[in-house]
Amino acid sequence: MNYSKDPNSRYKGGWLQQKYSFYSQALSCLTFKQFYKDVELYTDANGKELLVDKLKIPYTKVNLTLDKINSYNPKLWALGKVVTYAEQNEPFLHADSDVFIWQKFPNKLVSAPLFAQNIEQNFPAYQEALNDILINFDWIPTELINSLYKNQSIHAFNAGIIGGQNHEFFKILKNKTLSFISKNEHLFDKIDVGIFNTIFEQQLGYAIAEKHKIPIEYLFKEVDSDFSNIINFHTVPFESKYVHCIGYAKKSIFACEQLEARLSYHFPSFYNELIKNLRVTFPEDNFDCDFPEKRMNTLFKIYDWLETTSINEVFETQFCISDKVEILNEDDKYFISYSLPQDQTVQKEEIKDWLAILLYFENPTTIKELYEELCQDKDFLKNTNKVELKSKLISFVMDKFMLLEILDKV
Amino acid sequence: MKESILKQIKATVLNRKESKTIIGGYDGSFTGNCSFIICGGFQNTAGLAYKPGCSTTSSGRRLYVYKPNPSLYCWQ
């Protein structure tokens, strides 16, 4: 993987800018260390030099096991993960460096023979790549074909976190993956190698577990293909205790902002040291914060409030549409106009669908008041799960309050 | 006015997915429900097949075909 220029490789990890990849690595390590004594890094010599020796990310131990895969195609970013799983001979939990936690995982999960973040059934990205693989590859693991045939749809697990006690499973996955790669490497120019990673790690992993009848325990029961319910920075920590900035969430300016703000809020001295170390390591790059100081201060005040606030207290807090927001009436349609707090660009959106909820907050109102008013309608309630409704309303309001500053806390 | 907003909110909450500022996912495109894998039995010869609910004549219908592989077998 040495010196790869691939946007998903060592130096960028799929993030909007390289610096966010390092902030993510650091926030992941530091939040896990809040709850776990041993947080080890599996990398190669270059990874150690950069992340540990230069950037001083405080892992408890560094393993250089990935030196042995440096000759593989650098786009195979999940290969290092699969090799790392197979190295384990004790119960373990592996987390991606874009996963952050605010709570320990349940014992029931981590004591399972095999656990993962969530199941993925017929998620969009697999199909195109799988089609190309089925057409072009010389060899496909039997388990993959059998699972497809049995389920008549694509089943995989998401390995944002993965682990367990069945070490044999991970060794089989590694061996099958290495065969899958070596027998088809000469055909990589005919497929999307990026998505192939999810196929050999997550789809093949699921298929092997299925073949060997290994039950899989999941952290989340239901996750949509946009993963929106596991990227809830705006409900941390009163509801969301786990954030995985998966795939193109890393390209979101809002996710990058939350990442940097959370790192500097929870770990201010480490953040300042990291910026200094980054400036020394990459003297030509800019590590000034991309977001206005005023915005960061606003976020820190919100974080302060949430540190000591329960979900019921959020539920009973009054919010109203911000003075900075304009509501426009044009051609019998209503629009909302506001400046993004991240970069001051002006946004204009029609008030319809979920945004209609904003109109309820023209005067100071609690989410609870809205919830109770909705629940007075018995016909509406027949089709509604009350717990889910409460959670969705809180999420909507907090999203517009914290990420967009469209709503203010009264 | 308030009644009309509430009516709109009820319809939205029931029928529309919550709009969130941050979403993620893998890069890729969805190709519909009419994709499926075909096993040719022990010979593993790939071929065309019919899937209930999917058109057999539409040009948009997608079929997966894999190269014959003697080591493969299929659950029947």
mmCIF file of C-alpha atoms in Angstrom, chain A residues 40-237:
data_model
loop_
_atom_site.group_PDB
_atom_site.id
_atom_site.type_symbol
_atom_site.label_atom_id
_atom_site.label_comp_id
_atom_site.label_asym_id
_atom_site.label_seq_id
_atom_site.Cartn_x
_atom_site.Cartn_y
_atom_site.Cartn_z
ATOM 1 C CA GLU A 40 -3.983 -1.407 19.358
ATOM 2 C CA LEU A 41 -3.068 -0.248 15.884
ATOM 3 C CA TYR A 42 -2.453 -2.759 13.093
ATOM 4 C CA THR A 43 -0.399 -1.124 10.402
ATOM 5 C CA ASP A 44 2.893 -1.313 8.491
ATOM 6 C CA ALA A 45 6.211 0.429 9.167
ATOM 7 C CA ASN A 46 5.154 3.560 7.283
ATOM 8 C CA GLY A 47 1.850 3.698 9.141
ATOM 9 C CA LYS A 48 3.648 3.489 12.468
ATOM 10 C CA GLU A 49 6.103 6.198 11.510
ATOM 11 C CA LEU A 50 3.298 8.551 10.467
ATOM 12 C CA LEU A 51 0.483 7.861 12.959
ATOM 13 C CA VAL A 52 2.452 6.977 16.065
ATOM 14 C CA ASP A 53 5.977 8.397 15.775
ATOM 15 C CA LYS A 54 5.074 11.686 14.092
ATOM 16 C CA LEU A 55 1.422 12.364 14.942
ATOM 17 C CA LYS A 56 1.608 10.716 18.408
ATOM 18 C CA ILE A 57 -1.815 9.077 18.267
ATOM 19 C CA PRO A 58 -1.756 7.251 21.611
ATOM 20 C CA TYR A 59 -2.406 3.595 20.784
ATOM 21 C CA THR A 60 -1.465 1.199 23.573
ATOM 22 C CA LYS A 61 0.444 -1.048 21.153
ATOM 23 C CA VAL A 62 1.434 -1.067 17.490
ATOM 24 C CA ASN A 63 1.533 -4.225 15.361
ATOM 25 C CA LEU A 64 3.437 -4.114 12.084
ATOM 26 C CA THR A 65 1.649 -7.086 10.563
ATOM 27 C CA LEU A 66 0.579 -5.227 7.435
ATOM 28 C CA ASP A 67 4.107 -4.956 6.028
ATOM 29 C CA LYS A 68 3.502 -8.350 4.469
ATOM 30 C CA ILE A 69 0.698 -7.084 2.217
ATOM 31 C CA ASN A 70 2.527 -4.074 0.842
ATOM 32 C CA SER A 71 2.914 -5.723 -2.570
ATOM 33 C CA TYR A 72 -0.872 -5.928 -3.110
ATOM 34 C CA ASN A 73 -2.927 -3.472 -5.177
ATOM 35 C CA PRO A 74 -3.268 -0.300 -3.009
ATOM 36 C CA LYS A 75 -6.991 -0.099 -3.771
ATOM 37 C CA LEU A 76 -7.545 -3.255 -1.688
ATOM 38 C CA TRP A 77 -8.069 -1.250 1.506
ATOM 39 C CA ALA A 78 -10.082 -3.992 3.218
ATOM 40 C CA LEU A 79 -7.333 -6.581 2.786
ATOM 41 C CA GLY A 80 -5.441 -5.146 5.762
ATOM 42 C CA LYS A 81 -8.588 -5.536 7.832
ATOM 43 C CA VAL A 82 -9.126 -9.160 6.840
ATOM 44 C CA VAL A 83 -5.465 -9.991 7.535
ATOM 45 C CA THR A 84 -5.720 -8.269 10.926
ATOM 46 C CA TYR A 85 -8.810 -10.260 11.940
ATOM 47 C CA ALA A 86 -7.001 -13.500 11.102
ATOM 48 C CA GLU A 87 -4.060 -12.542 13.345
ATOM 49 C CA GLN A 88 -6.290 -12.667 16.435
ATOM 50 C CA ASN A 89 -6.246 -15.634 18.789
ATOM 51 C CA GLU A 90 -8.171 -14.065 21.673
ATOM 52 C CA PRO A 91 -11.700 -12.588 21.686
ATOM 53 C CA PHE A 92 -11.382 -9.225 19.955
ATOM 54 C CA LEU A 93 -13.214 -6.179 18.652
ATOM 55 C CA HIS A 94 -11.931 -4.494 15.482
ATOM 56 C CA ALA A 95 -13.114 -0.974 14.700
ATOM 57 C CA ASP A 96 -12.616 1.084 11.564
ATOM 58 C CA SER A 97 -10.809 4.360 12.084
ATOM 59 C CA ASP A 98 -13.992 6.257 11.150
ATOM 60 C CA VAL A 99 -15.967 4.806 14.074
ATOM 61 C CA PHE A 100 -16.378 6.862 17.269
ATOM 62 C CA ILE A 101 -18.066 5.767 20.484
ATOM 63 C CA TRP A 102 -19.579 7.358 23.571
ATOM 64 C CA GLN A 103 -20.388 4.114 25.372
ATOM 65 C CA LYS A 104 -18.971 0.616 25.825
ATOM 66 C CA PHE A 105 -20.513 -2.111 23.671
ATOM 67 C CA PRO A 106 -22.996 -4.513 25.293
ATOM 68 C CA ASN A 107 -21.495 -7.756 26.661
ATOM 69 C CA LYS A 108 -24.051 -9.797 24.730
ATOM 70 C CA LEU A 109 -22.586 -8.391 21.514
ATOM 71 C CA VAL A 110 -18.880 -8.716 22.198
ATOM 72 C CA SER A 111 -19.120 -12.168 23.771
ATOM 73 C CA ALA A 112 -20.765 -13.633 20.643
ATOM 74 C CA PRO A 113 -18.845 -16.074 18.389
ATOM 75 C CA LEU A 114 -19.127 -13.468 15.631
ATOM 76 C CA PHE A 115 -20.494 -9.931 15.668
ATOM 77 C CA ALA A 116 -20.675 -7.031 13.249
ATOM 78 C CA GLN A 117 -22.259 -3.588 12.955
ATOM 79 C CA ASN A 118 -25.385 -4.501 10.975
ATOM 80 C CA ILE A 119 -26.682 -6.739 8.220
ATOM 81 C CA GLU A 120 -26.873 -5.367 4.686
ATOM 82 C CA GLN A 121 -29.528 -6.888 2.448
ATOM 83 C CA ASN A 122 -29.522 -5.902 -1.212
ATOM 84 C CA PHE A 123 -27.612 -2.699 -0.572
ATOM 85 C CA PRO A 124 -27.190 -0.777 -3.830
ATOM 86 C CA ALA A 125 -23.444 -0.677 -4.356
ATOM 87 C CA TYR A 126 -22.814 -4.397 -4.491
ATOM 88 C CA GLN A 127 -24.889 -5.198 -7.531
ATOM 89 C CA GLU A 128 -22.926 -3.476 -10.281
ATOM 90 C CA ALA A 129 -19.584 -4.683 -8.983
ATOM 91 C CA LEU A 130 -20.878 -8.176 -8.393
ATOM 92 C CA ASN A 131 -22.259 -8.319 -11.898
ATOM 93 C CA ASP A 132 -18.842 -7.413 -13.305
ATOM 94 C CA ILE A 133 -17.155 -9.939 -11.031
ATOM 95 C CA LEU A 134 -19.510 -12.742 -12.018
ATOM 96 C CA ILE A 135 -18.960 -12.013 -15.680
ATOM 97 C CA ASN A 136 -15.211 -11.426 -15.655
ATOM 98 C CA PHE A 137 -13.552 -13.323 -12.832
ATOM 99 C CA ASP A 138 -11.944 -16.721 -13.344
ATOM 100 C CA TRP A 139 -12.766 -17.968 -9.864
ATOM 101 C CA ILE A 140 -15.417 -17.078 -7.312
ATOM 102 C CA PRO A 141 -15.585 -18.641 -3.839
ATOM 103 C CA THR A 142 -18.294 -21.304 -3.662
ATOM 104 C CA GLU A 143 -19.735 -19.748 -0.517
ATOM 105 C CA LEU A 144 -20.520 -16.523 -2.340
ATOM 106 C CA ILE A 145 -22.450 -18.243 -5.106
ATOM 107 C CA ASN A 146 -24.291 -20.508 -2.689
ATOM 108 C CA SER A 147 -25.352 -17.591 -0.491
ATOM 109 C CA LEU A 148 -26.653 -15.693 -3.521
ATOM 110 C CA TYR A 149 -28.519 -18.747 -4.723
ATOM 111 C CA LYS A 150 -29.978 -19.544 -1.318
ATOM 112 C CA ASN A 151 -31.093 -16.001 -0.475
ATOM 113 C CA GLN A 152 -31.838 -14.867 -4.038
ATOM 114 C CA SER A 153 -30.480 -11.509 -2.921
ATOM 115 C CA ILE A 154 -27.226 -10.007 -1.736
ATOM 116 C CA HIS A 155 -26.556 -10.501 1.968
ATOM 117 C CA ALA A 156 -23.532 -9.045 3.732
ATOM 118 C CA PHE A 157 -22.549 -7.735 7.135
ATOM 119 C CA ASN A 158 -21.167 -4.278 7.733
ATOM 120 C CA ALA A 159 -17.751 -4.506 9.354
ATOM 121 C CA GLY A 160 -17.527 -0.985 10.825
ATOM 122 C CA ILE A 161 -17.032 -2.973 13.978
ATOM 123 C CA ILE A 162 -16.454 -6.693 13.837
ATOM 124 C CA GLY A 163 -15.038 -9.366 16.115
ATOM 125 C CA GLY A 164 -15.856 -12.314 18.261
ATOM 126 C CA GLN A 165 -14.500 -15.541 19.610
ATOM 127 C CA ASN A 166 -14.605 -17.769 16.512
ATOM 128 C CA HIS A 167 -11.042 -17.245 15.321
ATOM 129 C CA GLU A 168 -11.281 -20.081 12.827
ATOM 130 C CA PHE A 169 -13.921 -18.092 10.899
ATOM 131 C CA PHE A 170 -11.550 -15.170 10.412
ATOM 132 C CA LYS A 171 -8.722 -17.457 9.254
ATOM 133 C CA ILE A 172 -11.021 -19.044 6.647
ATOM 134 C CA LEU A 173 -12.101 -15.560 5.515
ATOM 135 C CA LYS A 174 -8.478 -14.520 5.065
ATOM 136 C CA ASN A 175 -7.548 -17.635 3.068
ATOM 137 C CA LYS A 176 -10.610 -17.392 0.822
ATOM 138 C CA THR A 177 -9.975 -13.673 0.307
ATOM 139 C CA LEU A 178 -6.351 -14.243 -0.685
ATOM 140 C CA SER A 179 -7.469 -16.896 -3.214
ATOM 141 C CA PHE A 180 -10.235 -14.588 -4.494
ATOM 142 C CA ILE A 181 -7.598 -11.907 -5.089
ATOM 143 C CA SER A 182 -4.710 -14.010 -6.421
ATOM 144 C CA LYS A 183 -6.837 -15.962 -8.916
ATOM 145 C CA ASN A 184 -8.360 -12.798 -10.382
ATOM 146 C CA GLU A 185 -5.735 -10.077 -9.923
ATOM 147 C CA HIS A 186 -5.034 -9.975 -13.651
ATOM 148 C CA LEU A 187 -8.706 -9.031 -14.222
ATOM 149 C CA PHE A 188 -8.891 -6.091 -11.812
ATOM 150 C CA ASP A 189 -8.962 -3.575 -14.659
ATOM 151 C CA LYS A 190 -12.389 -4.972 -15.624
ATOM 152 C CA ILE A 191 -14.070 -4.332 -12.253
ATOM 153 C CA ASP A 192 -14.613 -1.634 -9.642
ATOM 154 C CA VAL A 193 -11.824 -2.648 -7.258
ATOM 155 C CA GLY A 194 -13.115 -0.209 -4.604
ATOM 156 C CA ILE A 195 -16.427 -2.031 -4.198
ATOM 157 C CA PHE A 196 -14.664 -5.394 -4.528
ATOM 158 C CA ASN A 197 -13.386 -4.675 -1.007
ATOM 159 C CA THR A 198 -16.911 -4.780 0.391
ATOM 160 C CA ILE A 199 -17.583 -7.974 -1.542
ATOM 161 C CA PHE A 200 -14.606 -9.976 -0.258
ATOM 162 C CA GLU A 201 -14.772 -8.635 3.281
ATOM 163 C CA GLN A 202 -18.483 -8.228 3.986
ATOM 164 C CA GLN A 203 -20.381 -10.349 1.468
ATOM 165 C CA LEU A 204 -17.947 -13.251 1.438
ATOM 166 C CA GLY A 205 -17.658 -12.986 5.232
ATOM 167 C CA TYR A 206 -21.414 -13.304 5.578
ATOM 168 C CA ALA A 207 -21.491 -16.235 3.157
ATOM 169 C CA ILE A 208 -18.759 -18.105 5.040
ATOM 170 C CA ALA A 209 -20.589 -17.589 8.346
ATOM 171 C CA GLU A 210 -23.768 -18.843 6.692
ATOM 172 C CA LYS A 211 -22.033 -21.963 5.346
ATOM 173 C CA HIS A 212 -20.513 -22.798 8.736
ATOM 174 C CA LYS A 213 -23.767 -21.919 10.542
ATOM 175 C CA ILE A 214 -22.046 -19.324 12.712
ATOM 176 C CA PRO A 215 -24.692 -17.011 14.179
ATOM 177 C CA ILE A 216 -23.924 -13.306 13.775
ATOM 178 C CA GLU A 217 -24.833 -10.819 16.496
ATOM 179 C CA TYR A 218 -25.420 -7.263 15.266
ATOM 180 C CA LEU A 219 -25.005 -3.920 17.050
ATOM 181 C CA PHE A 220 -27.902 -2.451 15.051
ATOM 182 C CA LYS A 221 -30.967 -4.332 13.884
ATOM 183 C CA GLU A 222 -32.015 -2.073 11.036
ATOM 184 C CA VAL A 223 -29.775 0.221 9.044
ATOM 185 C CA ASP A 224 -30.760 1.798 5.719
ATOM 186 C CA SER A 225 -28.371 1.827 2.806
ATOM 187 C CA ASP A 226 -27.674 5.538 3.426
ATOM 188 C CA PHE A 227 -26.547 4.608 6.980
ATOM 189 C CA SER A 228 -28.281 7.791 8.191
ATOM 190 C CA ASN A 229 -29.205 6.316 11.581
ATOM 191 C CA ILE A 230 -25.590 5.618 12.503
ATOM 192 C CA ILE A 231 -24.194 9.052 11.552
ATOM 193 C CA ASN A 232 -26.190 10.996 14.137
ATOM 194 C CA PHE A 233 -23.572 13.448 15.397
ATOM 195 C CA HIS A 234 -26.505 15.705 16.287
ATOM 196 C CA THR A 235 -27.922 13.339 18.934
ATOM 197 C CA VAL A 236 -24.579 12.524 20.638
ATOM 198 C CA PRO A 237 -24.398 11.675 23.492
#
